[in-house]
Coordinates of C-alpha atoms in Angstrom, one line a residue:
Chain P
M884 CA 9.3 -26.5 -26.1
D885 CA 9.0 -27.8 -22.5
D886 CA 11.3 -25.5 -21.2
I887 CA 9.6 -22.1 -22.2
C888 CA 6.0 -23.4 -21.1
F889 CA 4.9 -22.9 -17.7
P890 CA 2.0 -24.8 -16.8
I891 CA 2.3 -23.7 -13.0
Q892 CA 2.6 -20.4 -14.1
E893 CA -0.6 -20.8 -16.2
H894 CA -2.3 -22.5 -13.5
A895 CA -1.5 -19.5 -11.2
M896 CA -2.7 -17.2 -13.8
K897 CA -6.2 -18.4 -14.0
Y898 CA -6.3 -18.3 -10.5
Y899 CA -5.4 -14.7 -10.4
Q900 CA -7.8 -14.2 -12.8
K901 CA -10.6 -15.5 -11.2
P902 CA -9.3 -16.7 -7.4
E903 CA -12.7 -16.4 -6.4
E904 CA -14.2 -19.5 -8.5
G905 CA -15.1 -22.3 -6.3
L906 CA -14.0 -20.5 -2.8
D907 CA -16.2 -21.9 -0.5
I908 CA -18.5 -19.2 1.3
R909 CA -19.0 -20.3 4.5
G910 CA -14.9 -21.1 4.8
V911 CA -14.6 -17.5 3.7
T912 CA -16.7 -16.2 6.4
M913 CA -15.3 -18.5 9.2
A914 CA -11.9 -16.6 8.0
V915 CA -13.5 -13.3 8.1
E916 CA -15.2 -14.2 11.6
A917 CA -12.1 -15.1 13.0
A918 CA -10.3 -11.5 11.6
F919 CA -12.9 -9.9 13.7
A920 CA -12.1 -12.0 16.8
E921 CA -8.6 -11.0 16.1
H922 CA -9.9 -7.1 16.0
G923 CA -11.9 -7.2 19.0
R924 CA -9.1 -8.7 21.1
G925 CA -6.9 -5.7 19.6
N926 CA -4.6 -8.3 18.4
V927 CA -4.1 -6.7 14.5
Q928 CA -2.3 -4.1 13.0
M929 CA -4.2 -2.1 10.7
P930 CA -3.5 1.7 9.8
P931 CA -6.0 3.6 8.3
K932 CA -6.6 3.7 4.7
V933 CA -4.6 5.9 2.7
Y934 CA -6.0 7.9 0.1
V935 CA -4.8 9.0 -2.9
T936 CA -7.1 11.0 -5.6
F937 CA -7.1 10.8 -9.6
P938 CA -9.0 13.0 -12.0
H939 CA -11.8 10.9 -12.0
G940 CA -11.5 8.8 -8.9
D941 CA -9.1 7.6 -6.1
F942 CA -7.2 4.4 -4.7
R943 CA -6.9 3.4 -1.3
T944 CA -3.8 1.4 0.2
M945 CA -4.9 -0.9 3.0
P946 CA -2.2 -2.9 4.8
A947 CA -2.7 -4.8 7.8
Y948 CA -0.8 -7.4 9.5
L949 CA -3.0 -10.6 11.3
P950 CA -0.9 -12.6 13.6
G951 CA -3.5 -15.0 14.8
L952 CA -4.2 -16.1 11.1
D953 CA -0.2 -15.7 10.2
I954 CA -1.0 -13.2 7.3
A955 CA 0.1 -9.8 6.4
G956 CA -0.1 -7.4 3.4
V957 CA -1.4 -4.8 1.6
K958 CA -4.4 -4.5 -1.0
V959 CA -4.7 -1.5 -3.6
V960 CA -8.4 -0.6 -4.6
N961 CA -9.6 2.2 -6.8
V962 CA -13.2 3.5 -7.1
H963 CA -13.7 5.1 -10.3
P964 CA -17.5 5.8 -10.8
E965 CA -17.2 6.8 -14.4
N966 CA -15.9 3.5 -15.1
P967 CA -18.8 1.3 -16.2
G968 CA -19.3 3.8 -19.0
I969 CA -16.1 2.3 -20.5
G970 CA -17.1 -1.1 -20.0
L971 CA -14.7 -1.3 -16.7
P972 CA -15.9 -2.1 -13.0
T973 CA -15.9 1.1 -10.7
V974 CA -14.2 -0.9 -8.3
M975 CA -10.9 -3.1 -9.1
A976 CA -8.5 -4.1 -6.5
V977 CA -5.3 -6.0 -6.4
T978 CA -3.7 -7.8 -2.9
V979 CA 0.0 -8.1 -2.1
I980 CA 0.8 -10.8 0.4
L981 CA 3.9 -10.9 2.6
D982 CA 5.7 -13.6 4.4
T983 CA 5.1 -12.7 8.2
G984 CA 8.7 -14.1 8.9
T985 CA 11.1 -12.5 6.7
G986 CA 8.9 -9.9 4.6
A987 CA 9.3 -11.0 1.3
P988 CA 6.4 -10.8 -1.2
R989 CA 4.9 -13.9 -1.5
A990 CA 1.9 -13.7 -3.6
I991 CA -0.4 -11.5 -5.3
L992 CA -4.1 -11.9 -5.8
N993 CA -6.8 -10.1 -8.0
A994 CA -9.1 -8.9 -5.3
T995 CA -11.7 -7.5 -7.2
A996 CA -14.5 -10.3 -6.9
L997 CA -12.6 -10.9 -3.3
T998 CA -13.5 -7.6 -2.2
D999 CA -17.4 -8.3 -2.9
L1000 CA -17.1 -11.8 -1.1
R1001 CA -15.4 -11.0 1.9
T1002 CA -17.5 -7.5 2.5
G1003 CA -20.4 -10.1 2.2
S1004 CA -19.2 -12.3 4.8
A1005 CA -18.9 -9.3 7.2
G1006 CA -22.8 -8.7 6.7
A1007 CA -23.6 -12.5 7.3
I1008 CA -21.8 -12.3 10.4
A1009 CA -23.7 -9.3 11.7
V1010 CA -26.7 -10.9 10.7
K1011 CA -25.9 -13.9 12.4
Y1012 CA -25.1 -12.5 15.6
L1013 CA -27.5 -9.3 15.6
A1014 CA -30.4 -10.5 14.0
P1015 CA -33.0 -11.5 16.5
K1016 CA -34.1 -14.9 14.9
K1017 CA -32.3 -17.6 12.7
K1018 CA -34.9 -17.7 10.3
V1019 CA -35.3 -14.3 8.1
T1020 CA -36.9 -12.6 5.6
V1021 CA -34.3 -10.2 3.2
G1022 CA -34.9 -7.0 2.0
L1023 CA -32.7 -5.6 -0.5
V1024 CA -32.3 -1.9 -1.4
G1025 CA -30.1 -2.2 -4.2
S1026 CA -29.6 -5.1 -6.4
G1027 CA -26.0 -5.2 -7.7
R1028 CA -22.5 -7.1 -7.0
Q1029 CA -22.4 -6.6 -3.7
A1030 CA -26.6 -7.3 -3.2
I1031 CA -25.6 -10.9 -4.5
A1032 CA -22.6 -11.1 -2.2
Q1033 CA -24.6 -10.1 0.6
L1034 CA -27.6 -12.8 0.1
N1035 CA -25.1 -15.7 -1.1
A1036 CA -23.3 -15.3 2.3
I1037 CA -26.2 -14.6 4.4
S1038 CA -27.8 -17.4 3.4
R1039 CA -25.4 -19.6 4.0
E1040 CA -25.5 -18.4 8.0
V1041 CA -29.2 -18.1 8.9
E1042 CA -32.2 -19.5 7.2
V1043 CA -33.6 -17.3 4.6
T1044 CA -37.5 -17.6 4.0
G1045 CA -38.0 -14.5 1.9
V1046 CA -36.3 -12.3 -0.4
R1047 CA -37.6 -8.9 -1.5
V1048 CA -35.6 -6.8 -3.7
W1049 CA -35.9 -2.8 -4.7
S1050 CA -33.5 -1.2 -7.2
R1051 CA -33.6 1.8 -9.1
K1052 CA -34.0 -0.3 -12.7
E1053 CA -36.7 -3.0 -11.8
K1054 CA -34.4 -4.8 -14.8
S1055 CA -31.7 -5.3 -12.4
S1056 CA -34.0 -6.7 -9.7
N1057 CA -35.5 -9.1 -12.4
A1058 CA -31.9 -10.2 -12.8
F1059 CA -31.1 -10.2 -9.4
C1060 CA -33.9 -12.7 -8.2
A1061 CA -33.4 -14.8 -11.4
Q1062 CA -29.8 -15.6 -9.8
F1063 CA -31.4 -17.0 -6.9
P1064 CA -34.3 -19.3 -8.1
D1065 CA -34.0 -21.3 -4.5
F1066 CA -35.4 -18.1 -2.7
E1067 CA -38.7 -16.5 -2.7
C1068 CA -37.7 -13.8 -4.3
K1069 CA -40.0 -11.1 -5.2
V1070 CA -39.5 -7.5 -6.9
S1071 CA -41.0 -5.2 -4.9
S1072 CA -40.9 -1.6 -3.6
I1073 CA -38.7 -0.4 -1.5
E1074 CA -41.0 0.7 1.3
K1075 CA -42.2 -3.0 1.1
A1076 CA -38.2 -4.7 0.8
C1077 CA -37.9 -2.9 4.0
D1078 CA -40.7 -4.8 5.8
S1079 CA -38.5 -7.6 6.4
D1080 CA -36.4 -9.0 9.5
V1081 CA -33.3 -7.9 7.6
I1082 CA -32.3 -5.0 5.2
V1083 CA -29.6 -4.8 3.3
T1084 CA -28.5 -1.3 1.8
T1085 CA -25.8 -1.6 -1.3
T1086 CA -26.4 1.6 -3.3
P1087 CA -24.2 4.7 -3.8
S1088 CA -26.8 6.9 -2.8
T1089 CA -26.2 10.4 -1.4
V1090 CA -29.7 10.8 -0.2
P1091 CA -31.4 8.6 2.6
L1092 CA -33.4 5.8 0.6
V1093 CA -34.8 3.8 3.6
M1094 CA -37.1 5.9 5.6
N1095 CA -37.5 5.5 9.1
Q1096 CA -41.4 4.7 9.4
W1097 CA -41.0 2.0 7.0
V1098 CA -38.6 0.1 9.7
S1099 CA -40.0 -2.0 12.1
E1100 CA -38.9 -3.0 15.7
G1101 CA -36.4 -5.9 15.7
T1102 CA -35.3 -5.4 12.4
H1103 CA -31.6 -5.7 11.5
I1104 CA -29.7 -3.7 9.0
N1105 CA -26.7 -3.8 7.1
A1106 CA -25.7 -0.5 5.8
I1107 CA -23.3 -1.3 3.1
G1108 CA -23.2 1.2 0.5
A1109 CA -22.0 4.4 2.1
D1110 CA -17.8 4.0 1.6
A1111 CA -17.4 7.6 1.3
P1112 CA -17.5 11.2 2.5
G1113 CA -21.1 12.5 1.6
K1114 CA -22.8 9.1 0.9
E1115 CA -25.9 7.7 3.1
E1116 CA -28.7 5.5 2.7
L1117 CA -30.5 5.3 5.8
D1118 CA -32.9 8.2 7.4
P1119 CA -30.9 9.3 10.1
A1120 CA -33.9 9.0 12.5
I1121 CA -33.3 5.3 11.9
L1122 CA -30.1 5.3 13.7
E1123 CA -31.7 7.4 16.5
R1124 CA -33.9 4.6 17.0
A1125 CA -31.1 1.7 16.5
A1126 CA -27.8 0.1 18.2
V1127 CA -25.5 1.1 15.7
F1128 CA -22.5 -1.4 15.3
V1129 CA -19.5 -0.6 13.0
D1130 CA -16.3 -2.3 11.5
D1131 CA -13.9 0.6 12.4
P1132 CA -15.4 3.7 14.6
A1133 CA -12.6 6.0 12.5
Q1134 CA -13.4 4.6 9.3
A1135 CA -17.2 4.8 10.2
V1136 CA -17.4 8.6 11.0
H1137 CA -15.0 9.3 8.0
S1138 CA -16.8 7.7 5.4
G1139 CA -19.3 4.9 6.4
E1140 CA -23.2 5.3 6.9
I1141 CA -22.8 7.4 10.1
N1142 CA -20.7 9.9 8.1
V1143 CA -23.2 12.3 7.1
P1144 CA -25.0 12.3 10.4
F1145 CA -21.9 12.7 12.2
A1146 CA -20.5 15.7 9.9
R1147 CA -24.1 17.5 11.0
G1148 CA -23.8 16.6 14.3
L1149 CA -26.5 14.1 14.4
F1150 CA -24.8 11.6 15.5
T1151 CA -21.7 11.3 17.8
R1152 CA -18.9 8.6 18.1
E1153 CA -20.1 7.6 21.6
E1154 CA -23.6 6.7 20.0
I1155 CA -21.6 3.9 18.5
A1156 CA -22.7 0.8 20.0
G1157 CA -19.7 -1.4 19.4
I1158 CA -17.6 -2.6 16.9
L1159 CA -18.5 -6.0 15.0
G1160 CA -15.5 -7.8 16.5
D1161 CA -16.4 -7.2 20.3
V1162 CA -20.0 -8.7 18.7
V1163 CA -18.3 -11.6 17.3
L1164 CA -16.1 -12.1 20.8
G1165 CA -19.6 -12.1 22.8
K1166 CA -19.0 -8.1 24.4
K1167 CA -21.6 -6.8 22.8
K1168 CA -24.7 -7.6 21.5
R1169 CA -28.4 -6.5 20.8
T1170 CA -30.3 -5.9 24.2
S1171 CA -33.6 -6.9 23.1
P1172 CA -35.4 -8.8 20.5
D1173 CA -37.3 -5.5 19.6
Q1174 CA -34.6 -3.3 19.4
I1175 CA -33.5 -2.2 15.9
T1176 CA -29.8 -2.9 14.9
V1177 CA -27.6 -1.3 12.1
F1178 CA -24.3 -2.7 10.9
D1179 CA -22.4 -0.1 9.2
S1180 CA -19.8 -1.5 7.2
T1181 CA -17.0 0.3 5.5
G1182 CA -14.3 -2.7 4.8
L1183 CA -11.1 -3.7 6.6
A1184 CA -8.1 -4.4 5.1
I1185 CA -8.1 -7.8 7.9
Q1186 CA -11.0 -8.5 6.0
D1187 CA -9.1 -8.7 2.9
L1188 CA -6.4 -10.6 4.6
A1189 CA -8.6 -13.4 6.0
I1190 CA -10.0 -14.0 1.9
A1191 CA -6.5 -14.2 0.6
S1192 CA -5.7 -16.5 3.3
V1193 CA -8.6 -19.0 2.2
A1194 CA -7.8 -18.2 -1.5
M1195 CA -4.0 -19.0 -0.8
K1196 CA -4.8 -22.4 1.2
S1197 CA -6.4 -23.8 -2.2
G1198 CA -3.7 -22.4 -4.6
R1199 CA -6.0 -19.5 -5.9
Y1200 CA -2.7 -17.0 -6.3
I1201 CA 0.3 -15.9 -8.1
E1202 CA 3.6 -17.1 -6.2
L1203 CA 5.9 -14.0 -6.5
P1204 CA 9.3 -15.5 -7.6
F1205 CA 11.7 -13.8 -5.0
L1206 CA 13.1 -17.0 -2.8
Chain R
M726 CA 0.4 -27.2 -26.8
D727 CA 0.3 -23.4 -28.2
D728 CA -2.9 -22.7 -26.2
I729 CA -1.5 -23.9 -22.7
C730 CA 2.1 -21.9 -23.5
F731 CA 2.7 -18.7 -22.4
P732 CA 5.7 -17.1 -24.1
I733 CA 4.9 -13.8 -23.0
Q734 CA 4.1 -14.3 -19.7
E735 CA 7.6 -16.1 -19.7
H736 CA 9.3 -13.0 -20.7
A737 CA 7.4 -10.8 -18.2
M738 CA 8.5 -13.3 -15.4
K739 CA 11.9 -13.2 -16.4
Y740 CA 11.8 -9.2 -16.2
Y741 CA 9.8 -9.5 -13.1
Q742 CA 12.6 -11.3 -11.5
K743 CA 15.4 -9.1 -12.7
P744 CA 13.9 -5.7 -13.9
E745 CA 16.7 -3.8 -13.4
E746 CA 19.0 -6.0 -15.8
G747 CA 19.9 -3.7 -18.4
L748 CA 18.1 -0.2 -17.2
D749 CA 20.2 2.7 -18.5
I750 CA 21.3 4.4 -15.1
R751 CA 21.4 7.8 -16.7
G752 CA 17.8 7.4 -18.0
V753 CA 16.9 6.0 -14.6
T754 CA 18.4 9.5 -12.8
M755 CA 16.5 11.7 -15.5
A756 CA 13.5 10.3 -14.8
V757 CA 14.2 10.1 -10.9
E758 CA 15.3 14.0 -11.5
A759 CA 11.8 14.6 -13.1
A760 CA 10.0 13.1 -10.3
F761 CA 11.7 15.5 -7.8
A762 CA 11.2 18.7 -10.1
E763 CA 7.7 17.5 -9.8
H764 CA 7.9 17.2 -6.1
G765 CA 9.4 20.8 -5.7
R766 CA 6.4 22.3 -7.7
G767 CA 4.2 20.5 -5.6
N768 CA 3.0 18.8 -8.3
V769 CA 3.1 15.0 -6.6
Q770 CA 0.4 13.2 -4.1
M771 CA 2.8 11.5 -1.5
P772 CA 1.0 10.3 1.6
P773 CA 3.5 9.8 4.4
K774 CA 4.7 5.9 4.4
V775 CA 3.0 3.5 6.8
Y776 CA 4.5 1.2 8.9
V777 CA 3.4 -2.3 10.3
T778 CA 5.7 -3.9 12.4
F779 CA 6.3 -7.8 12.5
P780 CA 8.3 -9.8 15.1
H781 CA 11.7 -9.7 13.1
G782 CA 11.3 -6.5 11.3
D783 CA 8.5 -4.5 9.2
F784 CA 7.2 -3.2 6.0
R785 CA 6.2 0.1 4.8
T786 CA 3.6 0.7 2.2
M787 CA 4.4 3.9 0.0
P788 CA 1.5 5.0 -2.5
A789 CA 1.9 8.1 -4.4
Y790 CA 0.7 9.8 -7.6
L791 CA 2.7 11.9 -10.4
P792 CA 0.5 13.3 -13.0
G793 CA 3.2 14.8 -14.8
L794 CA 4.9 11.5 -15.5
D795 CA 1.5 10.0 -15.8
I796 CA 2.3 7.2 -13.3
A797 CA 1.0 6.1 -10.1
G798 CA 0.9 3.4 -7.6
V799 CA 2.5 1.4 -4.7
K800 CA 5.8 0.3 -3.2
V801 CA 5.6 -2.1 -0.4
V802 CA 9.0 -3.1 0.9
N803 CA 10.4 -4.8 4.1
V804 CA 13.2 -4.1 6.5
H805 CA 14.4 -7.2 8.2
P806 CA 18.1 -7.1 9.5
E807 CA 18.3 -10.8 10.5
N808 CA 17.3 -11.5 6.9
P809 CA 20.9 -12.3 5.8
G810 CA 21.6 -14.7 8.4
I811 CA 19.1 -17.2 6.3
G812 CA 20.6 -15.9 2.9
L813 CA 17.8 -13.3 1.9
P814 CA 18.2 -9.6 1.6
T815 CA 17.3 -7.1 4.9
V816 CA 15.1 -5.2 2.1
M817 CA 12.7 -6.6 -0.6
A818 CA 10.4 -4.9 -2.2
V819 CA 7.6 -4.8 -4.9
T820 CA 5.8 -2.4 -7.2
V821 CA 2.1 -2.3 -7.8
I822 CA 1.3 0.3 -10.9
L823 CA -2.2 1.5 -11.5
D824 CA -3.7 3.0 -14.8
T825 CA -4.0 6.8 -14.0
G826 CA -7.1 7.1 -15.8
T827 CA -9.5 4.2 -14.6
G828 CA -7.6 2.7 -11.6
A829 CA -7.1 -0.2 -13.0
P830 CA -3.8 -2.5 -11.6
R831 CA -1.8 -2.7 -14.7
A832 CA 1.5 -4.0 -13.7
I833 CA 3.5 -5.5 -11.0
L834 CA 7.5 -5.2 -10.6
N835 CA 10.1 -6.7 -8.6
A836 CA 11.2 -3.7 -6.7
T837 CA 14.4 -5.0 -4.6
A838 CA 17.2 -3.6 -7.0
L839 CA 15.2 -0.8 -8.3
T840 CA 14.9 0.8 -4.8
D841 CA 19.0 0.6 -5.0
L842 CA 19.1 2.3 -8.1
R843 CA 16.5 4.9 -7.4
T844 CA 18.3 5.7 -4.1
G845 CA 21.7 5.9 -6.4
S846 CA 19.8 8.2 -8.7
A847 CA 18.6 10.6 -5.7
G848 CA 22.5 10.9 -4.6
A849 CA 23.5 11.3 -8.1
I850 CA 21.5 14.4 -8.4
A851 CA 22.5 15.9 -5.1
V852 CA 25.8 15.5 -6.0
K853 CA 25.5 17.3 -9.6
Y854 CA 23.8 20.2 -8.0
L855 CA 25.1 20.7 -4.6
A856 CA 28.9 19.5 -5.3
P857 CA 30.7 22.2 -5.7
K858 CA 32.7 21.1 -8.8
K859 CA 32.1 18.8 -11.7
K860 CA 35.4 16.5 -11.4
V861 CA 35.6 15.1 -7.6
T862 CA 36.8 12.4 -5.7
V863 CA 34.4 10.1 -3.6
G864 CA 35.1 8.6 0.0
L865 CA 32.4 5.8 0.7
V866 CA 31.8 4.9 4.2
G867 CA 29.9 1.3 3.8
S868 CA 30.4 -0.6 0.9
G869 CA 27.3 -2.7 0.5
R870 CA 24.8 -2.4 -2.4
Q871 CA 23.9 1.3 -1.7
A872 CA 27.3 2.0 -2.1
I873 CA 27.8 0.6 -5.6
A874 CA 24.6 2.1 -6.9
Q875 CA 25.6 5.4 -5.3
L876 CA 29.4 5.5 -7.2
N877 CA 27.3 4.0 -10.3
A878 CA 24.7 7.0 -10.7
I879 CA 27.2 9.3 -9.5
S880 CA 29.7 8.7 -12.2
R881 CA 27.5 9.0 -14.7
E882 CA 26.5 12.4 -13.6
V883 CA 30.1 14.0 -12.6
E884 CA 33.8 12.9 -13.2
V885 CA 35.2 10.8 -10.6
T886 CA 38.6 11.1 -10.4
G887 CA 39.5 8.8 -7.6
V888 CA 37.5 6.4 -5.0
R889 CA 38.4 5.7 -1.2
V890 CA 36.1 3.3 0.4
W891 CA 36.2 2.3 4.0
S892 CA 34.0 -0.9 5.7
R893 CA 34.0 -2.5 8.7
K894 CA 35.1 -5.5 7.0
E895 CA 38.1 -4.9 4.9
K896 CA 37.1 -7.6 2.7
S897 CA 33.8 -5.8 1.7
S898 CA 35.9 -3.2 0.5
N899 CA 38.1 -5.0 -1.6
A900 CA 35.4 -6.5 -3.0
F901 CA 34.0 -3.3 -3.8
C902 CA 36.9 -1.9 -5.5
A903 CA 37.3 -4.9 -7.4
Q904 CA 33.8 -4.0 -8.9
F905 CA 34.9 -0.5 -10.3
P906 CA 38.2 -1.3 -12.0
D907 CA 37.9 2.1 -14.3
F908 CA 38.3 4.1 -11.0
E909 CA 41.1 4.9 -9.0
C910 CA 39.6 2.9 -6.1
K911 CA 41.5 2.2 -2.6
V912 CA 40.5 0.6 0.6
S913 CA 41.5 3.4 3.2
S914 CA 41.0 4.1 6.7
I915 CA 37.3 6.2 7.3
E916 CA 39.5 9.3 8.2
K917 CA 41.3 9.0 4.8
A918 CA 37.8 8.4 3.1
C919 CA 36.3 11.3 4.4
D920 CA 39.1 13.5 2.9
S921 CA 37.2 13.5 -0.5
D922 CA 35.2 16.5 -2.4
V923 CA 32.0 13.8 -1.8
I924 CA 31.4 11.5 1.2
V925 CA 28.6 8.9 0.7
T926 CA 27.5 6.9 4.0
T927 CA 25.5 4.0 3.5
T928 CA 25.8 1.7 6.8
P929 CA 23.3 1.2 9.3
S930 CA 25.3 2.7 12.2
T931 CA 23.2 4.0 15.4
V932 CA 26.2 6.0 16.1
P933 CA 28.2 8.6 14.6
L934 CA 31.0 7.7 12.0
V935 CA 32.0 10.5 10.6
M936 CA 33.5 12.8 12.7
N937 CA 33.3 16.7 12.2
Q938 CA 37.0 17.2 12.1
W939 CA 37.6 14.7 9.2
V940 CA 35.4 17.4 7.0
S941 CA 36.7 20.1 5.0
E942 CA 35.0 22.9 4.2
G943 CA 33.3 22.4 0.6
T944 CA 32.5 18.8 0.9
H945 CA 29.3 17.3 -0.2
I946 CA 27.8 14.3 1.8
N947 CA 25.3 12.0 1.0
A948 CA 23.6 10.6 4.1
I949 CA 22.1 7.6 2.8
G950 CA 21.9 4.8 5.6
A951 CA 19.9 6.4 8.2
D952 CA 16.4 5.5 7.4
A953 CA 14.5 4.4 10.7
P954 CA 14.5 6.2 13.9
G955 CA 17.8 6.0 16.1
K956 CA 19.9 5.5 12.9
E957 CA 23.0 8.2 12.4
E958 CA 26.2 8.2 10.6
L959 CA 27.1 11.8 11.0
D960 CA 28.9 13.7 14.0
P961 CA 25.7 16.1 14.9
A962 CA 28.4 19.2 14.6
I963 CA 28.8 18.6 11.0
L964 CA 24.9 19.8 10.6
E965 CA 25.5 22.6 12.6
R966 CA 28.1 23.5 9.7
A967 CA 26.3 22.6 7.0
A968 CA 23.5 23.4 4.4
V969 CA 21.2 20.3 5.1
F970 CA 19.0 19.3 2.4
V971 CA 16.3 16.8 2.6
D972 CA 14.1 14.7 0.1
D973 CA 11.1 15.0 2.4
P974 CA 11.1 17.5 5.7
A975 CA 8.5 14.9 7.4
Q976 CA 10.4 11.8 6.8
A977 CA 13.6 13.1 7.7
V978 CA 13.0 14.2 11.1
H979 CA 11.1 11.0 11.5
S980 CA 13.9 8.8 10.4
G981 CA 16.4 10.3 8.3
E982 CA 20.1 11.1 9.5
I983 CA 18.9 14.4 11.3
N984 CA 15.9 12.0 13.2
V985 CA 18.3 11.6 16.3
P986 CA 19.8 15.3 16.2
F987 CA 16.1 16.5 15.9
A988 CA 15.0 14.2 18.8
R989 CA 17.5 15.8 21.0
G990 CA 16.6 19.2 20.3
L991 CA 20.4 19.6 18.5
F992 CA 18.6 20.3 15.1
T993 CA 15.2 22.1 14.5
R994 CA 13.1 21.6 11.3
E995 CA 13.6 25.4 10.5
E996 CA 17.4 24.6 10.0
I997 CA 16.6 22.2 6.8
A998 CA 18.3 24.3 3.9
G999 CA 15.7 22.8 1.8
I1000 CA 14.0 20.0 -0.1
L1001 CA 16.1 18.1 -3.3
G1002 CA 13.0 19.3 -5.0
D1003 CA 13.8 22.8 -4.7
V1004 CA 17.5 22.1 -5.5
V1005 CA 16.5 20.6 -8.6
L1006 CA 14.3 23.6 -9.8
G1007 CA 17.2 25.9 -8.9
K1008 CA 14.9 27.6 -6.0
K1009 CA 17.7 26.4 -3.5
K1010 CA 21.3 26.0 -3.9
R1011 CA 24.9 25.6 -1.9
T1012 CA 25.9 29.2 -1.4
S1013 CA 29.4 29.5 -1.4
P1014 CA 32.3 27.0 -2.7
D1015 CA 33.3 26.5 1.1
Q1016 CA 29.8 25.6 2.1
I1017 CA 29.6 22.0 3.5
T1018 CA 25.9 20.4 2.0
V1019 CA 24.6 17.6 3.3
F1020 CA 21.9 15.4 1.2
D1021 CA 19.8 13.4 3.9
S1022 CA 18.0 10.7 1.9
T1023 CA 15.1 8.8 3.3
G1024 CA 13.5 7.6 -0.2
L1025 CA 10.5 8.9 -1.6
A1026 CA 7.4 6.4 -3.3
I1027 CA 7.7 9.0 -6.4
Q1028 CA 11.5 7.8 -6.4
D1029 CA 9.9 4.5 -7.2
L1030 CA 7.4 5.7 -9.5
A1031 CA 10.0 7.4 -11.7
I1032 CA 12.1 4.2 -11.9
A1033 CA 8.9 2.1 -12.4
S1034 CA 8.3 4.1 -15.4
V1035 CA 11.5 3.4 -17.1
A1036 CA 11.4 0.0 -16.5
M1037 CA 8.1 0.0 -17.9
K1038 CA 8.8 1.7 -21.2
S1039 CA 11.2 -1.2 -21.8
G1040 CA 8.7 -3.8 -20.9
R1041 CA 10.1 -5.0 -18.0
Y1042 CA 7.3 -5.8 -16.0
I1043 CA 4.1 -7.9 -15.3
E1044 CA 1.1 -7.2 -17.0
L1045 CA -1.5 -7.5 -14.7
P1046 CA -4.4 -9.0 -16.8
F1047 CA -7.4 -7.3 -15.6
L1048 CA -8.7 -5.5 -18.5

């Protein structure tokens, strides 16, 4: 039977199903930070995401090439809000990796969980560089997969001394806290959650949830949830007070936290304080401990390539049998 | 051992390596024609190809959704002209298919040979609708993989009564004819090859090879080779005499046979006679038996989805284990 059994393939399939299992989160964040640094240096190729719409959702195609990390490829990711009703995730993703020398298809990775992790890493990088201190309390608005990934990654870059979580369903908040027994995790009101050094918003809201008067000076906010036109989580008055950093200006005005205020003329492209790539390089930073800083994350293809490079170093991929 | 053996996976891997083996070429052409018809009806989503450049080549990302064929996905394809020097194909491709209902990644196919076949089918469709008769002689300028795919597909749509082939290397032309023992295949001069009812050009030339004075009235030409800015195979004077049909106007002026004359102001977008989708629907056609017709093929993502749908009907794909 040996000749029709494929232990290597079985191994690959296992990792294809769960390439995220056992990944070192700090290692992922380091790779994602290296990708943002390359972005800040202008040393990446990353055309805008391409959208194709379905009756019940859409899919986005995200190609990129990172010469500095010697990796290139394409993530294909859907967004189907009705999927949970039939037991499927809203967002599913797959990444194809090409050989940078020959262009040959080299690998394919299940990128569904990797997408959460690389977004968590971007949030952690923003906190590391933009929060005014290295010991922080974290307030979470939203308690789903993205919230988990954010707290996991943030807590490896700074010391988290307390966590408050709010979500529409208290049951979800309780489940969230149960996953973080090492933190002082408390279910709270949204106002109380916002009384934290770092606020992380991860909801699919289309109306502002975080009110201006709840946000103290010196707070850093990761605005993660808004990823499509019409979505927003923050009172636009917060953006007026804050230094707003983005991953990519074009994507941010199109579909990030600033997209609604931008469309309404309440926020201009010139008001963007800088890109995370420049923050990582030290070219841009918070200008005082009292400043409010916001990181508006939309998700970049180079983050997907960075986490793919980490997963591939540990063999967590399917090798495409082309060569 | 049963639980660590994956006969289904082995089967899938075999087809992944060779999804083209045993595919019915007529069936492929029918599916590709259905895709062009949907294109003619305006019933497809197909954003422009996205290019990313490597030091030794590039890759193109081609997403699309064909509601009429209930298929959606992305082809990723490289072009590396130096690859043959290290024993690899210039062009390699992979297609990811998504479920149109849920957006879930569903399948992956090796699309290297499929790319040749779907291009052959487009050429065959052009000949079927645009050549002035159903029994034709075919002259081939270029004798590589694309030439083989063209003749294979064309000969299933019309009766081929003789073949003349020219290429830079006579050895290649001889090898080509050896593959088509059923036709009257003759190695010839390029001028003689052009004295045919149907001319098919499949070279990577950047200077015109087919001269205006060699082309008789009533000839149909498939211009297949030009697929990037700067490439051209036909004397621009031929385009002035001919009715020029394209697969996609934007792609054709960017990278098809008409791209060089277009860039030089010798050919305008208004001079395009129509798209193949309209030809298939009967909305556009040759206007007299003496007219010269040209089909300028650049390759559409919907062709890749059409052939993927045929390959998947016979199980020739890797199922992605998401659901």
